[in-house]
Coordinates of N, CA and C in Angstrom, one line a residue:
Chain A
D6 N 85.8 101.2 120.5 CA 84.5 101.8 120.7 C 83.5 101.2 119.7
Q7 N 83.0 99.9 120.0 CA 82.2 99.2 119.1 C 80.7 99.4 119.4
Q8 N 80.2 100.5 119.0 CA 78.8 100.7 119.4 C 77.8 99.9 118.6
V9 N 78.3 99.4 117.4 CA 77.5 98.6 116.5 C 78.3 97.3 116.3
K10 N 77.7 96.2 116.6 CA 78.5 95.0 116.5 C 77.8 93.9 115.6
Q11 N 78.6 93.4 114.7 CA 78.1 92.3 113.9 C 79.1 91.1 114.3
N12 N 78.6 90.2 115.1 CA 79.5 89.2 115.7 C 79.8 88.1 114.7
S13 N 79.1 87.9 113.7 CA 79.4 86.8 112.7 C 80.1 87.4 111.5
P14 N 81.4 87.1 111.3 CA 82.1 87.7 110.2 C 81.6 87.1 108.9
S15 N 81.0 85.9 108.9 CA 80.6 85.2 107.7 C 79.4 84.3 107.9
L16 N 78.6 84.1 106.8 CA 77.4 83.3 106.9 C 77.3 82.6 105.5
S17 N 77.0 81.3 105.5 CA 76.8 80.6 104.2 C 75.4 80.0 104.2
V18 N 74.7 80.2 103.2 CA 73.3 79.6 103.1 C 73.1 79.0 101.7
Q19 N 72.1 78.1 101.6 CA 71.8 77.6 100.3 C 70.8 78.5 99.6
E20 N 70.9 78.6 98.3 CA 69.9 79.3 97.5 C 68.5 78.9 97.8
G21 N 67.6 79.8 98.0 CA 66.2 79.6 98.3 C 65.9 79.5 99.7
R22 N 66.9 79.4 100.6 CA 66.7 79.4 102.0 C 66.7 80.8 102.6
I23 N 66.5 80.9 103.9 CA 66.5 82.2 104.5 C 67.9 82.5 105.0
S24 N 68.3 83.8 104.8 CA 69.5 84.3 105.4 C 69.1 85.2 106.5
I25 N 69.8 85.0 107.7 CA 69.5 85.9 108.8 C 70.8 86.5 109.3
L26 N 70.9 87.8 109.2 CA 72.1 88.6 109.6 C 71.8 89.3 110.8
N27 N 72.6 89.3 111.8 CA 72.4 89.8 113.1 C 73.3 91.0 113.4
C28 N 72.7 91.9 114.2 CA 73.5 93.1 114.6 C 73.0 93.5 116.0
D29 N 74.0 93.9 116.8 CA 73.7 94.4 118.2 C 74.3 95.8 118.3
Y30 N 73.6 96.6 119.2 CA 74.2 97.9 119.4 C 74.1 98.2 120.9
T31 N 74.9 99.2 121.3 CA 75.1 99.5 122.7 C 74.5 100.9 123.0
N32 N 74.5 101.8 122.1 CA 74.1 103.2 122.3 C 72.6 103.3 122.2
S33 N 71.9 103.6 123.3 CA 70.5 103.7 123.4 C 70.0 105.0 122.7
M34 N 70.9 105.9 122.3 CA 70.5 107.1 121.6 C 70.3 106.9 120.1
F35 N 70.7 105.7 119.6 CA 70.4 105.4 118.2 C 68.9 105.4 118.0
D36 N 68.5 106.0 116.9 CA 67.0 106.0 116.6 C 66.7 105.6 115.2
Y37 N 67.7 105.4 114.4 CA 67.5 104.8 113.0 C 68.5 103.8 112.8
F38 N 68.1 102.7 112.1 CA 69.1 101.6 111.8 C 68.9 101.3 110.3
L39 N 70.1 101.1 109.7 CA 70.1 100.8 108.3 C 70.9 99.6 108.0
W40 N 70.6 99.0 106.9 CA 71.4 97.9 106.4 C 71.9 98.3 105.0
Y41 N 73.2 98.0 104.8 CA 73.8 98.2 103.5 C 74.4 96.9 103.0
K42 N 74.5 96.8 101.7 CA 75.2 95.7 101.0 C 76.3 96.2 100.3
K43 N 77.4 95.5 100.3 CA 78.6 95.9 99.6 C 79.2 94.8 98.8
Y44 N 79.4 95.0 97.5 CA 80.1 94.1 96.6 C 81.6 94.6 96.5
P45 N 82.5 93.7 96.2 CA 83.9 94.1 96.1 C 84.1 95.2 95.0
A46 N 84.9 96.2 95.3 CA 85.3 97.3 94.4 C 84.1 98.2 94.2
E47 N 83.1 98.2 95.1 CA 82.0 99.1 95.0 C 81.7 99.7 96.3
G48 N 81.0 100.9 96.3 CA 80.6 101.4 97.6 C 79.4 100.7 98.2
P49 N 79.1 100.9 99.5 CA 77.9 100.3 100.1 C 76.7 100.8 99.4
T50 N 75.7 99.9 99.3 CA 74.4 100.2 98.7 C 73.3 100.1 99.8
F51 N 72.5 101.1 99.9 CA 71.4 101.1 100.9 C 70.4 100.0 100.6
L52 N 70.0 99.2 101.6 CA 69.0 98.2 101.4 C 67.7 98.6 102.0
I53 N 67.7 98.8 103.3 CA 66.5 99.0 104.1 C 66.8 99.7 105.4
S54 N 65.9 100.4 106.0 CA 66.1 101.0 107.2 C 64.9 100.8 108.1
I55 N 65.0 101.1 109.4 CA 64.0 101.0 110.4 C 64.1 102.1 111.4
S56 N 63.0 102.7 111.8 CA 63.0 103.6 112.9 C 62.9 102.9 114.2
S57 N 63.4 103.5 115.3 CA 63.3 102.8 116.6 C 61.9 102.7 117.1
I58 N 61.0 103.4 116.5 CA 59.6 103.3 117.0 C 58.8 102.1 116.4
K59 N 59.5 101.5 115.4 CA 58.9 100.3 114.8 C 59.7 99.0 115.2
D60 N 59.1 97.9 115.0 CA 59.8 96.7 115.3 C 60.0 95.8 114.0
K61 N 59.4 96.3 112.9 CA 59.6 95.5 111.7 C 59.4 96.4 110.5
N62 N 60.2 96.2 109.4 CA 60.0 96.9 108.2 C 60.4 95.9 107.1
E63 N 59.5 95.9 106.1 CA 59.7 94.9 105.0 C 59.8 95.6 103.6
D64 N 60.6 95.1 102.8 CA 60.7 95.6 101.4 C 61.1 94.4 100.5
G65 N 60.1 93.8 99.9 CA 60.3 92.7 99.0 C 60.9 91.5 99.8
R66 N 62.0 91.0 99.4 CA 62.6 89.8 100.0 C 63.3 90.2 101.3
F67 N 63.5 91.5 101.6 CA 64.2 91.9 102.8 C 63.3 92.4 103.9
T68 N 63.5 91.9 105.1 CA 62.8 92.3 106.3 C 63.8 92.6 107.4
V69 N 63.6 93.7 108.0 CA 64.5 94.0 109.2 C 63.6 94.0 110.4
F70 N 64.1 93.4 111.5 CA 63.4 93.3 112.7 C 64.2 94.0 113.8
L71 N 63.5 94.8 114.6 CA 64.2 95.5 115.7 C 63.7 95.1 117.0
N72 N 64.5 94.7 117.9 CA 64.2 94.4 119.3 C 64.9 95.4 120.2
K73 N 64.2 96.5 120.5 CA 64.8 97.6 121.1 C 65.2 97.3 122.6
S74 N 64.5 96.4 123.3 CA 64.8 96.1 124.6 C 66.1 95.3 124.7
A75 N 66.3 94.5 123.6 CA 67.6 93.7 123.6 C 68.7 94.4 122.8
K76 N 68.4 95.6 122.3 CA 69.3 96.3 121.4 C 69.9 95.4 120.3
H77 N 69.0 94.8 119.6 CA 69.3 93.8 118.6 C 68.4 94.0 117.4
L78 N 69.1 93.9 116.2 CA 68.3 93.9 115.0 C 68.8 92.8 114.1
S79 N 67.9 92.4 113.2 CA 68.3 91.4 112.2 C 67.7 91.7 110.9
L80 N 68.4 91.2 109.9 CA 68.0 91.3 108.5 C 67.7 89.9 108.0
H81 N 66.5 89.7 107.5 CA 66.1 88.5 106.9 C 66.0 88.6 105.4
I82 N 66.6 87.7 104.7 CA 66.5 87.7 103.2 C 65.8 86.3 102.8
V83 N 64.6 86.5 102.2 CA 63.9 85.3 101.8 C 63.2 85.4 100.5
P84 N 63.5 84.6 99.5 CA 64.5 83.5 99.5 C 65.8 84.1 99.1
S85 N 66.9 83.5 99.6 CA 68.2 84.0 99.3 C 68.6 83.6 97.9
Q86 N 69.3 84.4 97.2 CA 69.7 84.2 95.8 C 71.2 84.4 95.7
P87 N 71.9 83.7 94.8 CA 73.3 83.8 94.6 C 73.8 85.3 94.5
G88 N 73.0 86.1 93.8 CA 73.4 87.5 93.7 C 73.3 88.3 95.0
D89 N 72.8 87.7 96.0 CA 72.8 88.3 97.4 C 74.2 88.2 98.0
S90 N 75.0 87.4 97.5 CA 76.4 87.2 98.1 C 77.1 88.5 98.1
A91 N 77.4 89.0 99.3 CA 78.1 90.3 99.5 C 78.4 90.5 100.9
V92 N 79.0 91.6 101.3 CA 79.2 91.9 102.7 C 78.0 92.8 103.1
Y93 N 77.4 92.5 104.2 CA 76.3 93.3 104.7 C 76.7 94.0 106.0
F94 N 76.4 95.3 105.9 CA 76.8 96.2 107.0 C 75.5 96.7 107.7
C95 N 75.5 96.6 109.0 CA 74.5 97.2 109.8 C 75.0 98.6 110.2
A96 N 74.2 99.6 110.2 CA 74.6 101.0 110.6 C 73.5 101.6 111.4
A97 N 73.9 102.5 112.3 CA 72.9 103.2 113.1 C 73.2 104.7 113.1
S98 N 72.1 105.4 113.4 CA 72.1 106.9 113.4 C 71.5 107.4 114.6
R99 N 72.1 108.5 115.1 CA 71.6 109.1 116.4 C 71.0 110.4 116.0
G100 N 69.8 110.7 116.5 CA 69.1 112.0 116.3 C 70.0 113.1 116.7
G101 N 70.0 114.2 115.9 CA 70.8 115.4 116.2 C 72.2 115.3 115.8
S102 N 72.6 114.2 115.2 CA 74.0 114.1 114.8 C 74.3 114.4 113.4
N103 N 73.4 115.1 112.7 CA 73.6 115.4 111.3 C 73.8 114.2 110.4
Y104 N 73.1 113.1 110.8 CA 73.1 112.0 109.9 C 74.3 111.2 109.8
K105 N 75.3 111.3 110.7 CA 76.4 110.4 110.8 C 75.9 109.0 111.0
L106 N 76.5 108.1 110.3 CA 76.2 106.7 110.5 C 77.4 106.0 111.2
T107 N 77.1 105.1 112.2 CA 78.1 104.3 112.8 C 77.9 102.9 112.3
F108 N 78.9 102.3 111.7 CA 78.8 101.0 111.0 C 79.3 99.9 111.9
G109 N 78.8 98.7 111.7 CA 79.4 97.5 112.2 C 80.5 97.0 111.2
K110 N 81.1 95.9 111.6 CA 82.3 95.5 110.8 C 81.8 94.7 109.5
G111 N 80.6 94.3 109.5 CA 80.1 93.6 108.3 C 80.1 92.1 108.5
T112 N 79.2 91.5 107.7 CA 79.1 90.0 107.6 C 79.1 89.6 106.2
L113 N 80.0 88.7 105.8 CA 80.1 88.2 104.5 C 79.1 87.1 104.3
L114 N 78.1 87.4 103.4 CA 77.1 86.4 103.1 C 77.4 85.7 101.8
T115 N 77.5 84.4 101.8 CA 77.7 83.6 100.6 C 76.4 82.7 100.4
V116 N 75.8 82.9 99.3 CA 74.6 82.1 98.9 C 75.1 81.1 97.9
N117 N 75.0 79.8 98.2 CA 75.4 78.8 97.3 C 74.3 78.3 96.5
P118 N 74.6 78.1 95.1 CA 73.6 77.6 94.2 C 73.2 76.2 94.5
Chain B
E23 N 69.9 105.6 87.0 CA 69.8 106.0 88.4 C 71.0 106.9 88.8
P24 N 70.7 108.1 89.4 CA 71.8 109.0 89.8 C 72.8 108.3 90.6
E25 N 74.1 108.7 90.4 CA 75.1 108.1 91.2 C 76.2 109.1 91.7
V26 N 76.9 108.7 92.7 CA 78.0 109.5 93.2 C 79.3 109.0 92.5
T27 N 80.0 110.0 92.0 CA 81.2 109.6 91.2 C 82.5 110.0 91.9
Q28 N 83.4 109.1 92.1 CA 84.7 109.4 92.7 C 85.8 109.2 91.8
T29 N 86.8 110.1 91.9 CA 88.0 110.0 91.1 C 89.2 110.4 92.0
P30 N 90.4 109.8 91.8 CA 90.6 108.6 91.0 C 90.1 107.3 91.7
S31 N 90.1 106.2 91.0 CA 89.7 105.0 91.7 C 90.8 104.4 92.6
H32 N 92.0 104.7 92.2 CA 93.2 104.3 93.0 C 94.3 105.4 92.9
Q33 N 94.8 105.7 94.1 CA 95.8 106.7 94.2 C 97.0 106.2 95.0
V34 N 98.2 106.2 94.5 CA 99.3 105.8 95.2 C 100.1 107.1 95.5
T35 N 100.6 107.3 96.7 CA 101.3 108.5 97.0 C 102.4 108.2 98.0
Q36 N 103.4 109.1 98.0 CA 104.5 108.9 99.0 C 104.1 109.5 100.3
M37 N 104.6 108.9 101.4 CA 104.3 109.5 102.7 C 104.8 110.9 102.8
G38 N 104.0 111.8 103.4 CA 104.3 113.2 103.5 C 103.7 114.0 102.4
Q39 N 103.3 113.4 101.3 CA 102.7 114.2 100.2 C 101.3 114.5 100.4
E40 N 100.8 115.5 99.7 CA 99.4 115.9 99.8 C 98.6 115.2 98.7
V41 N 97.4 114.8 99.1 CA 96.5 114.2 98.1 C 95.1 114.9 98.2
I42 N 94.5 114.9 97.0 CA 93.1 115.4 96.9 C 92.3 114.3 96.3
L43 N 91.3 113.9 97.0 CA 90.3 112.9 96.5 C 89.0 113.7 96.1
R44 N 88.5 113.3 94.9 CA 87.5 114.1 94.3 C 86.2 113.3 94.3
C45 N 85.1 114.0 94.4 CA 83.8 113.4 94.4 C 82.8 114.4 93.7
V46 N 81.9 113.8 92.9 CA 80.8 114.5 92.4 C 79.5 113.9 93.0
P47 N 78.9 114.6 94.0 CA 77.7 114.1 94.6 C 76.5 114.1 93.6
I48 N 75.4 113.6 94.0 CA 74.1 113.6 93.3 C 73.6 115.1 93.3
S49 N 73.2 115.6 92.2 CA 73.0 117.0 92.0 C 72.0 117.7 93.0
N50 N 71.0 117.0 93.4 CA 70.0 117.6 94.2 C 70.1 117.3 95.7
H51 N 71.2 116.6 96.0 CA 71.5 116.3 97.4 C 72.1 117.5 98.1
L52 N 71.8 117.5 99.4 CA 72.2 118.7 100.2 C 73.3 118.4 101.2
Y53 N 73.4 117.1 101.6 CA 74.4 116.7 102.6 C 75.5 115.8 101.9
F54 N 76.7 116.0 102.4 CA 77.8 115.3 101.8 C 78.7 114.8 102.9
Y55 N 79.3 113.7 102.6 CA 80.1 113.0 103.6 C 81.3 112.3 103.0
W56 N 82.3 112.1 103.9 CA 83.4 111.3 103.6 C 83.5 110.2 104.7
Y57 N 83.7 109.0 104.3 CA 83.9 107.8 105.1 C 85.2 107.1 104.7
R58 N 85.8 106.3 105.5 CA 86.9 105.5 105.1 C 86.8 104.1 105.7
Q59 N 87.4 103.2 105.0 CA 87.5 101.8 105.4 C 88.9 101.3 105.3
I60 N 89.6 101.2 106.4 CA 90.9 100.5 106.4 C 90.7 99.0 106.2
L61 N 91.6 98.4 105.4 CA 91.4 97.0 105.0 C 91.1 96.1 106.2
G62 N 90.0 95.4 106.1 CA 89.6 94.5 107.2 C 88.9 95.1 108.3
Q63 N 88.7 96.4 108.3 CA 88.0 97.1 109.4 C 86.7 97.6 109.0
K64 N 86.0 98.3 109.9 CA 84.7 98.8 109.6 C 84.8 100.1 108.8
V65 N 83.7 100.5 108.2 CA 83.5 101.8 107.6 C 83.4 102.8 108.7
E66 N 84.3 103.9 108.6 CA 84.3 104.9 109.7 C 83.9 106.3 109.1
F67 N 83.1 107.0 109.9 CA 82.8 108.3 109.5 C 83.9 109.3 109.7
L68 N 84.1 110.1 108.7 CA 85.1 111.2 108.8 C 84.5 112.5 109.0
V69 N 83.6 112.9 108.1 CA 83.1 114.3 108.2 C 81.8 114.4 107.4
S70 N 80.9 115.3 107.8 CA 79.7 115.6 107.1 C 79.7 117.1 106.8
F71 N 79.1 117.5 105.7 CA 79.2 118.9 105.1 C 77.8 119.3 104.7
Y72 N 77.4 120.5 105.1 CA 76.1 121.0 104.7 C 76.2 122.5 104.7
N73 N 75.5 123.0 103.7 CA 75.5 124.5 103.6 C 76.8 125.1 103.6
N74 N 77.7 124.5 102.9 CA 79.1 125.0 102.7 C 80.0 125.1 104.0
E75 N 79.6 124.2 104.9 CA 80.5 124.1 106.1 C 80.4 122.7 106.7
I76 N 81.4 122.4 107.5 CA 81.4 121.1 108.1 C 80.4 121.2 109.2
S77 N 79.5 120.1 109.2 CA 78.5 120.1 110.2 C 78.9 119.1 111.4
E78 N 79.7 118.1 111.1 CA 80.2 117.2 112.1 C 81.4 116.6 111.6
K79 N 82.3 116.3 112.5 CA 83.6 115.5 112.1 C 83.9 114.6 113.3
S80 N 84.7 113.6 112.9 CA 85.1 112.6 113.9 C 86.5 113.0 114.4
E81 N 86.9 112.2 115.4 CA 88.3 112.5 116.0 C 89.4 112.1 115.0
I82 N 89.0 111.3 114.0 CA 90.0 110.9 112.9 C 90.3 112.2 112.1
F83 N 89.3 113.0 111.9 CA 89.4 114.2 111.0 C 90.2 115.3 111.7
D84 N 91.5 115.1 111.7 CA 92.3 116.1 112.4 C 92.8 117.2 111.5
D85 N 93.7 118.0 111.9 CA 94.1 119.2 111.1 C 94.7 118.8 109.8
Q86 N 95.1 117.6 109.5 CA 95.7 117.3 108.3 C 94.6 117.0 107.2
F87 N 93.4 117.0 107.6 CA 92.3 116.8 106.7 C 91.5 118.1 106.5
S88 N 91.0 118.2 105.3 CA 90.1 119.3 105.0 C 89.2 118.9 103.9
V89 N 88.0 119.6 103.8 CA 87.0 119.3 102.8 C 86.6 120.7 102.2
E90 N 86.2 120.6 100.9 CA 85.8 121.8 100.2 C 84.8 121.4 99.1
R91 N 83.9 122.4 98.9 CA 83.0 122.2 97.7 C 83.3 123.5 96.8
P92 N 84.3 123.3 96.0 CA 84.9 124.5 95.3 C 84.0 125.2 94.3
D93 N 83.1 124.4 93.7 CA 82.4 124.9 92.5 C 80.9 124.5 92.5
G94 N 80.4 124.1 93.5 CA 78.9 123.8 93.6 C 78.6 122.4 93.0
S95 N 79.6 121.7 92.5 CA 79.3 120.3 92.0 C 80.3 119.3 92.6
N96 N 81.6 119.7 92.7 CA 82.6 118.8 93.3 C 82.7 118.9 94.8
F97 N 83.1 117.9 95.4 CA 83.3 117.8 96.8 C 84.6 117.1 97.1
T98 N 85.6 117.8 97.7 CA 86.9 117.2 97.7 C 87.3 117.0 99.2
L99 N 88.2 116.0 99.3 CA 88.9 115.7 100.6 C 90.3 115.8 100.4
K100 N 91.0 116.7 101.2 CA 92.4 116.9 101.1 C 93.1 116.3 102.3
I101 N 94.1 115.6 102.1 CA 95.0 115.1 103.2 C 96.3 115.8 103.0
R102 N 96.7 116.6 103.9 CA 97.9 117.5 103.7 C 99.2 116.8 103.6
S103 N 99.4 116.0 104.6 CA 100.7 115.3 104.7 C 100.4 113.8 105.0
T104 N 100.4 113.0 104.0 CA 99.9 111.6 104.2 C 100.8 110.8 105.1
K105 N 100.2 109.9 105.8 CA 100.9 108.9 106.7 C 100.6 107.5 106.2
L106 N 101.4 106.6 106.6 CA 101.1 105.2 106.1 C 99.8 104.7 106.6
E107 N 99.4 105.1 107.8 CA 98.1 104.7 108.3 C 96.9 105.4 107.6
D108 N 97.1 106.3 106.7 CA 96.0 106.9 106.0 C 95.6 106.0 104.8
S109 N 96.4 104.9 104.6 CA 96.0 104.0 103.5 C 94.7 103.3 103.8
A110 N 93.7 103.5 102.9 CA 92.4 103.0 103.1 C 91.6 103.2 101.9
M111 N 90.4 102.7 101.9 CA 89.4 103.0 100.9 C 88.6 104.2 101.4
Y112 N 88.5 105.3 100.6 CA 87.8 106.5 101.0 C 86.5 106.6 100.2
F113 N 85.4 106.7 100.9 CA 84.1 106.7 100.2 C 83.5 108.1 100.4
C114 N 83.0 108.7 99.4 CA 82.2 109.9 99.4 C 80.7 109.4 99.4
A115 N 79.9 110.2 100.0 CA 78.4 109.9 100.0 C 77.7 111.2 100.0
S116 N 76.4 111.1 99.5 CA 75.6 112.3 99.6 C 74.1 111.8 99.9
S117 N 73.3 112.7 100.4 CA 72.0 112.4 100.8 C 71.1 113.6 100.8
E118 N 69.8 113.4 100.6 CA 68.8 114.4 100.8 C 68.7 114.6 102.4
A119 N 67.9 115.5 102.8 CA 67.7 115.7 104.2 C 67.4 114.5 105.0
S120 N 66.6 113.6 104.3 CA 66.2 112.4 105.0 C 67.1 111.2 104.8
G121 N 68.4 111.5 104.7 CA 69.4 110.5 104.4 C 69.4 109.3 105.4
R122 N 69.1 109.7 106.6 CA 69.2 108.6 107.6 C 68.0 107.7 107.6
I123 N 67.0 108.0 106.8 CA 65.8 107.2 106.7 C 65.9 106.4 105.4
Y124 N 66.3 107.1 104.3 CA 66.4 106.4 103.0 C 67.8 106.1 102.6
G125 N 68.8 106.4 103.5 CA 70.1 106.0 103.2 C 70.9 107.0 102.4
Y126 N 72.2 107.0 102.6 CA 73.0 107.7 101.7 C 73.2 107.0 100.4
T127 N 73.7 107.7 99.4 CA 74.2 107.1 98.2 C 75.7 107.2 98.3
F128 N 76.4 106.1 98.2 CA 77.9 106.1 98.3 C 78.5 106.0 96.9
G129 N 79.6 106.6 96.7 CA 80.4 106.3 95.5 C 81.2 105.0 95.6
S130 N 81.9 104.7 94.6 CA 82.6 103.4 94.5 C 83.9 103.4 95.3
G131 N 84.3 104.6 95.7 CA 85.5 104.7 96.5 C 86.8 105.0 95.8
T132 N 87.7 105.6 96.5 CA 89.1 105.8 96.1 C 90.0 105.0 97.0
R133 N 90.8 104.1 96.4 CA 91.7 103.3 97.2 C 93.0 104.1 97.3
L134 N 93.3 104.6 98.5 CA 94.5 105.4 98.7 C 95.6 104.5 99.3
T135 N 96.7 104.4 98.7 CA 97.9 103.7 99.2 C 99.0 104.6 99.4
V136 N 99.4 104.7 100.7 CA 100.6 105.5 101.0 C 101.8 104.7 101.2
V137 N 102.9 105.0 100.5 CA 104.1 104.2 100.5 C 105.3 104.9 101.1

């Protein structure tokens, strides 16, 4: 039951370039989407979220884009830094579910100096 | 910055034994959660807890699992009779009411190994 899919298990980019992490979902009842970053031996850390009534949300170097008709969202990191190297999880929340999050499998981002 | 604290960081137990995983959520948060991540797989929701009762649970959270907030600060997950497939990283999280907008705060996790 993969309601949230991250089809790229890994991504490698050069420092200073843009990182684009993609996520697809199947459940049209999802109305909030979140991105988390996870370093080894740590818990996931919240990065940015977006409501389904918006198509873009920006916070510093991080921008999330939502294409509701395509059920697709992406996280852009510009410029990428070596410290951004981590696993990035896309997660989705459905209204009325008491804030349960459904996660994707994650994408390992490696930013090379 | 406030954080969610989990203990122990690593627990090894024999199959069939009971384990209790402990968490101290952020003090002004109202919602508490347990998630788990089996090695190489996605982070999975187990249970959410609000106002001293379970508000939602997944199909994974069967009768062998229970949660408790015994003293107003700790939040525990008990697995009554552990199985090999319970081996996973267990994450506790907490949030204010708007957790799905501003995100949960996760702890660093407890790695449970059932042998």
